[in-house]
Coordinates of C-alpha atoms in Angstrom, one line a residue:
M1190 CA 187.9 -40.8 -148.2
R1191 CA 187.0 -39.4 -151.6
K1192 CA 188.9 -37.7 -154.2
P1193 CA 188.8 -33.8 -154.2
T1194 CA 186.6 -32.5 -157.0
I1195 CA 188.0 -30.0 -159.1
A1196 CA 186.2 -27.8 -161.4
I1197 CA 188.4 -26.7 -164.8
T1198 CA 187.5 -23.5 -166.2
M1199 CA 187.5 -23.6 -170.1
G1200 CA 188.7 -20.1 -170.8
D1201 CA 188.8 -18.3 -174.0
A1202 CA 187.5 -20.3 -176.6
A1203 CA 189.4 -18.7 -179.4
G1204 CA 192.7 -19.5 -177.3
I1205 CA 194.6 -22.6 -176.2
G1206 CA 192.2 -23.0 -173.5
P1207 CA 190.2 -25.8 -174.8
E1208 CA 193.1 -27.6 -176.6
I1209 CA 195.0 -27.7 -173.3
V1210 CA 192.0 -28.8 -171.2
V1211 CA 191.3 -31.7 -173.2
K1212 CA 194.8 -32.6 -173.2
S1213 CA 195.4 -32.8 -169.8
L1214 CA 192.3 -34.7 -169.0
A1215 CA 193.8 -37.2 -171.4
D1216 CA 196.1 -37.7 -168.8
P1217 CA 195.5 -40.9 -166.6
R1218 CA 197.0 -39.3 -163.5
V1219 CA 194.2 -36.7 -163.6
R1220 CA 191.8 -39.3 -162.5
E1221 CA 194.1 -40.4 -159.9
W1222 CA 194.6 -37.1 -158.4
C1223 CA 191.0 -35.7 -158.3
E1224 CA 187.4 -36.2 -159.9
P1225 CA 187.7 -33.4 -162.8
V1226 CA 184.4 -31.3 -164.1
V1227 CA 184.9 -28.8 -166.9
L1228 CA 182.7 -25.8 -167.0
G1229 CA 182.4 -24.7 -170.4
D1230 CA 181.0 -25.5 -173.9
L1231 CA 181.2 -29.4 -174.9
A1232 CA 180.6 -28.8 -178.6
V1233 CA 184.1 -26.5 -178.3
L1234 CA 185.5 -29.3 -176.1
R1235 CA 185.0 -31.8 -178.6
D1236 CA 185.8 -30.0 -181.5
A1237 CA 189.3 -29.4 -179.4
A1238 CA 190.0 -33.1 -178.8
E1239 CA 189.2 -34.2 -182.5
H1240 CA 191.5 -31.3 -184.0
A1241 CA 194.4 -32.3 -181.4
S1242 CA 193.8 -36.3 -181.9
V1243 CA 193.2 -36.6 -178.1
A1244 CA 191.3 -39.8 -177.4
L1245 CA 188.8 -38.6 -174.6
R1246 CA 185.1 -39.1 -174.3
L1247 CA 183.0 -36.1 -172.7
Q1248 CA 179.8 -36.2 -171.5
A1249 CA 177.3 -33.1 -170.3
V1250 CA 176.4 -33.3 -166.6
A1251 CA 174.0 -31.3 -164.6
A1252 CA 176.4 -30.3 -162.0
P1253 CA 179.9 -30.9 -160.6
G1254 CA 178.9 -34.0 -158.3
V1255 CA 177.3 -35.7 -161.1
R1256 CA 180.1 -38.5 -162.5
A1257 CA 179.9 -39.4 -166.1
G1258 CA 181.6 -42.6 -165.5
E1259 CA 184.7 -44.2 -165.8
A1260 CA 184.6 -45.1 -169.4
V1261 CA 183.6 -41.6 -170.4
G1262 CA 186.7 -39.9 -169.2
C1263 CA 185.4 -36.5 -168.1
S1264 CA 182.3 -34.9 -167.0
V1265 CA 181.4 -31.1 -168.5
V1266 CA 179.1 -28.7 -166.9
D1267 CA 177.8 -27.7 -170.7
Y1268 CA 176.3 -23.7 -170.9
A1269 CA 176.4 -24.3 -174.8
N1270 CA 177.0 -20.6 -175.2
I1271 CA 179.4 -20.4 -177.7
D1272 CA 178.6 -20.0 -181.3
R1273 CA 180.6 -22.2 -183.5
A1274 CA 179.7 -20.7 -186.5
A1275 CA 181.1 -17.5 -185.5
L1276 CA 184.2 -18.4 -183.9
R1277 CA 187.4 -17.4 -185.0
M1278 CA 190.6 -18.8 -183.4
G1279 CA 193.1 -16.1 -182.2
E1280 CA 190.8 -13.4 -182.4
V1281 CA 189.1 -11.3 -179.9
A1282 CA 185.5 -11.5 -179.6
P1283 CA 183.4 -9.9 -176.7
A1284 CA 181.0 -12.9 -176.6
L1285 CA 183.7 -15.3 -175.8
G1286 CA 185.1 -12.9 -173.2
A1287 CA 181.5 -12.8 -171.9
A1288 CA 181.3 -17.0 -171.6
A1289 CA 184.6 -17.2 -170.0
V1290 CA 183.5 -14.6 -167.1
H1291 CA 180.6 -16.7 -167.2
Y1292 CA 182.4 -20.0 -166.4
T1293 CA 185.0 -18.2 -163.6
R1294 CA 181.6 -16.8 -161.8
E1295 CA 179.9 -20.5 -162.0
A1296 CA 183.2 -22.3 -160.7
A1297 CA 183.0 -19.2 -157.8
R1298 CA 179.4 -20.4 -156.9
F1299 CA 179.9 -24.1 -156.9
A1300 CA 183.0 -23.5 -154.7
L1301 CA 181.1 -21.5 -152.1
A1302 CA 178.7 -23.7 -152.2
G1303 CA 180.6 -26.8 -151.3
E1304 CA 180.0 -28.5 -154.8
I1305 CA 183.7 -28.4 -155.4
D1306 CA 186.9 -28.5 -153.6
G1307 CA 189.2 -26.7 -155.8
I1308 CA 189.1 -24.4 -159.3
V1309 CA 191.5 -24.8 -162.0
S1310 CA 191.3 -21.8 -164.3
A1311 CA 192.4 -22.3 -168.3
P1312 CA 193.4 -18.7 -169.6
L1313 CA 190.7 -15.8 -170.4
N1314 CA 191.6 -13.2 -172.7
K1315 CA 191.3 -9.7 -170.9
E1316 CA 190.7 -7.9 -173.9
A1317 CA 187.9 -9.9 -174.8
M1318 CA 186.7 -9.7 -171.4
R1319 CA 186.8 -5.9 -171.1
A1320 CA 185.2 -5.5 -174.8
A1321 CA 182.4 -7.5 -173.3
G1322 CA 182.2 -4.7 -170.5
F1323 CA 183.7 -6.4 -167.6
L1324 CA 186.4 -4.2 -166.3
Y1325 CA 188.3 -6.8 -163.9
E1326 CA 192.2 -6.7 -163.9
G1327 CA 191.7 -10.7 -164.5
A1328 CA 189.8 -13.6 -163.3
T1329 CA 191.5 -13.1 -159.6
Q1330 CA 189.1 -10.1 -159.2
I1331 CA 186.0 -11.9 -160.1
F1332 CA 186.8 -14.8 -157.8
A1333 CA 187.2 -12.0 -155.0
E1334 CA 184.3 -10.1 -156.0
A1335 CA 182.1 -13.6 -155.9
A1336 CA 183.6 -14.4 -152.5
G1337 CA 183.0 -10.9 -151.0
V1338 CA 186.5 -10.5 -150.0
T1339 CA 189.1 -7.3 -150.5
R1340 CA 192.0 -9.0 -148.9
Y1341 CA 193.4 -11.6 -151.4
A1342 CA 196.8 -12.1 -153.5
M1343 CA 198.4 -13.8 -156.1
V1344 CA 200.9 -16.4 -155.3
L1345 CA 203.3 -18.0 -158.3
L1346 CA 204.4 -21.5 -157.5
L1347 CA 207.7 -23.0 -159.1
G1348 CA 208.5 -26.0 -157.7
E1349 CA 209.3 -25.3 -153.6
M1350 CA 209.8 -21.5 -154.8
R1351 CA 206.5 -19.2 -153.7
L1352 CA 206.1 -15.7 -155.0
M1353 CA 203.5 -13.1 -154.1
L1354 CA 202.8 -9.9 -156.0
L1355 CA 201.9 -6.9 -154.1
T1356 CA 199.8 -5.4 -157.4
N1357 CA 199.4 -7.0 -160.4
H1358 CA 197.7 -5.7 -163.6
M1359 CA 198.8 -2.1 -163.7
S1360 CA 200.9 0.4 -165.2
L1361 CA 204.2 0.7 -163.6
R1362 CA 203.6 4.1 -162.4
E1363 CA 200.3 3.3 -160.3
A1364 CA 202.1 0.0 -159.0
C1365 CA 204.8 2.3 -157.4
D1366 CA 202.1 4.4 -155.5
K1367 CA 200.7 1.6 -154.0
V1368 CA 203.8 0.6 -152.2
T1369 CA 202.4 1.8 -148.7
L1370 CA 203.0 0.7 -145.6
A1371 CA 199.1 -0.6 -145.0
R1372 CA 199.7 -2.7 -147.9
V1373 CA 202.7 -4.0 -147.7
Y1374 CA 201.9 -5.1 -143.8
E1375 CA 198.6 -6.7 -145.5
K1376 CA 200.3 -8.9 -147.9
V1377 CA 202.9 -10.2 -145.3
M1378 CA 200.3 -10.9 -142.7
L1379 CA 198.2 -12.6 -145.7
G1380 CA 201.0 -14.7 -146.7
H1381 CA 202.0 -16.0 -143.2
E1382 CA 198.5 -17.2 -142.7
A1383 CA 198.5 -19.0 -146.1
L1384 CA 201.5 -20.9 -145.2
V1385 CA 200.8 -21.6 -141.9
E1386 CA 197.1 -23.2 -143.1
Q1387 CA 199.7 -25.3 -145.6
G1388 CA 201.6 -26.8 -142.7
I1389 CA 204.8 -24.3 -142.6
A1390 CA 204.5 -23.5 -138.9
A1391 CA 207.1 -20.4 -139.0
P1392 CA 207.2 -19.2 -142.7
R1393 CA 210.1 -16.9 -143.6
I1394 CA 208.7 -14.2 -145.7
A1395 CA 210.9 -11.9 -147.6
V1396 CA 209.7 -8.6 -149.0
S1397 CA 211.7 -7.4 -152.3
A1398 CA 213.0 -3.4 -152.3
L1399 CA 211.3 -1.7 -154.9
N1400 CA 214.7 1.0 -155.6
P1401 CA 218.1 -0.5 -156.5
H1402 CA 220.1 -1.5 -153.4
A1403 CA 217.2 -1.0 -151.6
G1404 CA 217.3 2.7 -151.9
E1405 CA 220.8 3.0 -151.0
G1406 CA 219.7 4.7 -147.4
G1407 CA 217.4 7.1 -149.5
L1408 CA 219.9 7.9 -152.3
F1409 CA 217.5 6.2 -155.1
G1410 CA 214.2 6.3 -153.3
R1411 CA 212.5 6.6 -149.8
E1412 CA 209.9 3.6 -150.3
E1413 CA 212.2 1.3 -148.5
I1414 CA 212.4 3.7 -145.5
E1415 CA 209.1 5.3 -145.4
E1416 CA 207.2 2.3 -146.2
I1417 CA 208.4 -1.2 -146.3
Q1418 CA 210.7 -1.2 -143.6
P1419 CA 208.0 0.2 -140.8
A1420 CA 205.4 -2.9 -142.8
I1421 CA 208.1 -5.6 -142.0
A1422 CA 208.9 -4.1 -138.4
R1423 CA 205.0 -4.1 -137.6
A1424 CA 204.8 -7.7 -138.7
R1425 CA 208.0 -8.7 -136.9
A1426 CA 206.3 -7.2 -133.8
E1427 CA 203.6 -9.7 -134.3
G1428 CA 205.8 -12.8 -134.5
V1429 CA 205.8 -13.2 -138.0
N1430 CA 209.4 -14.0 -139.7
A1431 CA 209.6 -11.0 -142.1
I1432 CA 212.8 -10.2 -143.8
G1433 CA 214.0 -7.3 -145.8
P1434 CA 213.4 -5.2 -147.5
V1435 CA 216.0 -7.3 -149.7
P1436 CA 217.4 -6.0 -153.0
P1437 CA 215.8 -6.8 -156.0
D1438 CA 218.6 -7.8 -157.9
T1439 CA 219.3 -10.9 -155.6
V1440 CA 215.9 -11.9 -153.6
F1441 CA 214.6 -14.3 -156.2
F1442 CA 218.2 -16.0 -156.4
K1443 CA 218.0 -16.1 -152.6
A1444 CA 214.4 -17.4 -152.9
R1445 CA 215.8 -19.9 -155.7
Q1446 CA 218.4 -21.1 -153.1
G1447 CA 215.5 -21.7 -150.6
M1448 CA 216.6 -19.2 -148.6
Y1449 CA 212.8 -18.2 -148.0
D1450 CA 209.3 -19.7 -148.0
L1451 CA 207.7 -17.0 -149.8
T1452 CA 209.1 -13.6 -151.5
I1453 CA 206.7 -10.6 -151.9
A1454 CA 207.4 -9.0 -155.2
L1455 CA 206.0 -5.3 -155.4
Y1456 CA 205.1 -5.4 -159.0
H1457 CA 204.0 -7.5 -162.0
D1458 CA 206.9 -7.6 -164.1
Q1459 CA 209.4 -7.9 -160.6
G1460 CA 208.2 -11.0 -160.1
L1461 CA 207.1 -12.6 -163.3
G1462 CA 210.4 -11.9 -165.0
A1463 CA 212.2 -13.6 -162.5
V1464 CA 209.9 -16.8 -162.5
K1465 CA 209.6 -17.3 -165.8
L1466 CA 213.4 -17.1 -166.5
L1467 CA 213.6 -20.0 -164.0
G1468 CA 211.1 -21.9 -165.5
F1469 CA 208.7 -20.7 -168.4
G1470 CA 205.6 -22.6 -168.8
A1471 CA 206.0 -24.4 -165.5
V1472 CA 204.7 -21.5 -163.4
V1473 CA 201.3 -22.1 -161.6
T1474 CA 199.6 -19.3 -159.9
S1475 CA 197.3 -19.5 -156.9
L1476 CA 195.3 -17.3 -154.8
V1477 CA 195.4 -16.7 -151.5
G1478 CA 192.6 -15.2 -149.3
L1479 CA 189.7 -16.8 -150.8
P1480 CA 187.6 -19.4 -149.3
F1481 CA 188.4 -21.9 -151.5
V1482 CA 191.2 -23.0 -153.5
R1483 CA 191.8 -21.8 -157.0
T1484 CA 195.0 -22.2 -159.5
S1485 CA 195.7 -21.3 -163.0
T1486 CA 198.3 -21.6 -165.7
G1487 CA 201.4 -19.2 -165.6
H1488 CA 200.5 -18.0 -169.3
G1489 CA 197.8 -16.7 -171.4
T1490 CA 195.2 -17.6 -174.3
A1491 CA 198.3 -17.8 -176.8
F1492 CA 196.0 -16.5 -179.7
D1493 CA 198.9 -16.7 -182.1
I1494 CA 199.3 -20.3 -182.1
A1495 CA 195.3 -21.0 -180.9
G1496 CA 193.9 -23.7 -183.4
R1497 CA 196.6 -25.3 -184.5
S1498 CA 197.1 -28.2 -181.8
A1499 CA 200.6 -26.9 -180.8
A1500 CA 199.7 -25.7 -177.1
D1501 CA 201.9 -27.3 -174.4
H1502 CA 199.2 -28.4 -171.6
T1503 CA 202.1 -29.2 -169.0
N1504 CA 201.5 -26.4 -167.0
L1505 CA 197.6 -26.8 -166.6
L1506 CA 198.5 -30.3 -165.8
E1507 CA 200.5 -29.0 -163.1
A1508 CA 197.8 -26.5 -161.9
I1509 CA 195.2 -29.6 -161.9
R1510 CA 197.7 -31.1 -159.7
V1511 CA 198.4 -28.5 -157.3
A1512 CA 194.8 -27.6 -156.9
A1513 CA 193.9 -31.5 -156.1
E1514 CA 196.5 -31.3 -153.5
L1515 CA 195.4 -28.0 -152.0
G1516 CA 191.9 -29.0 -152.3
G1517 CA 192.2 -32.4 -150.6
R1518 CA 194.3 -30.8 -147.9
R1519 CA 191.2 -29.0 -147.0
M1520 CA 189.0 -31.5 -147.5
R1521 CA 190.5 -33.5 -144.6
A1522 CA 191.0 -31.0 -142.4
R1523 CA 187.3 -30.4 -142.5
A1524 CA 186.6 -34.2 -141.8
A1525 CA 188.9 -34.2 -139.0

C-alpha cells in the first residue's frame, strides 16, 4: 500500500515555521513515513533552506498528488503570496497572518477532497491572523469551520500520555464558566470515540477537577458536585470508563504513570503547564472530532529567534511522524 500523503502548512513566514519545515524535510525518515507536500511560498522556503544551510531541493507542484521526484526532496504547492521585500522576521504583519490562514484553509480543502491523508501545521501567529481580520482562537477553529463540525477538541501527545483540553484560548474567568455538565460529557464521549477508533477498546479517561482538592465536598467550589460528577456519571452509565473528578495537583502525575489513556484538563494552562514541564519541545497537538487527521507543534512562532537559524525542528518532525501514523491507519481502515 502507498505511503500516506501528508500536507505541511508553512505557518507564519515571519516566524520559525519555514525554517523548521525545511529542516524536518531534510531528514530522510520523513520520506520513509509519508509523501510530504508543503503548502506555502516556495521562495520563502528556499530562502529558509539557504539561511539554515539545509541541503534540500524544493519544487513547485500544482496539487498534493503530484510528486516532484525522489531527487528533488519535496513538493511545494506554491501560493507565491509573500512579499519578500516587505518580510521582517519576528514582526507581526497582517498580510502574513492572512497567508497562514489561507494555507490552513487549503489544507482542509485538500483533506476533505481526499487528496491528502493528513495535515501538519507549522505555527501561525494569532496576533497577525487577527490583525488581518480573522477572529479565530487559532487554527483549530479554522479546520472545524471548514469541516462543518462543532464537536471537536485538541489533544496533546507526549509519548503515550494524552491530554485533552476542555477549553483552549480564552480568559480563565471565561474558561471556568464553560465547565458545564454538557461540555464535560461531550469531551468525555469525544475522547472515548477517538481512542476506540485508534484501537484502544476500553480507554480509561480521567477528568481533572477545577478546584483544589476537587472542591473538598463543596468547600472550595461546587463545580465538581454540580457539573463534573454528573457528567462523569452520565458517561459511565453509557459504558465509558470515565474517572474523576481527580484533583488537579495529582491527575497529571497519575497520567504520566500510565494510569489513564486520556486526561481531560479544564483550561489551557492547567494542561499545558503540566505537559510542557514534563516534555517541553516534545509535545505534539492533535485534533479529534474532525473527518481528517491534523497534528501540529506544541509551540508557537518563536518570533524572538526567527531568522537566526537557531530553531529546533524536532517537535515538527514528531508531528509529521504522528500524522503519518494516524493518516496511514485511517487509509488502511478505508481500504479494508
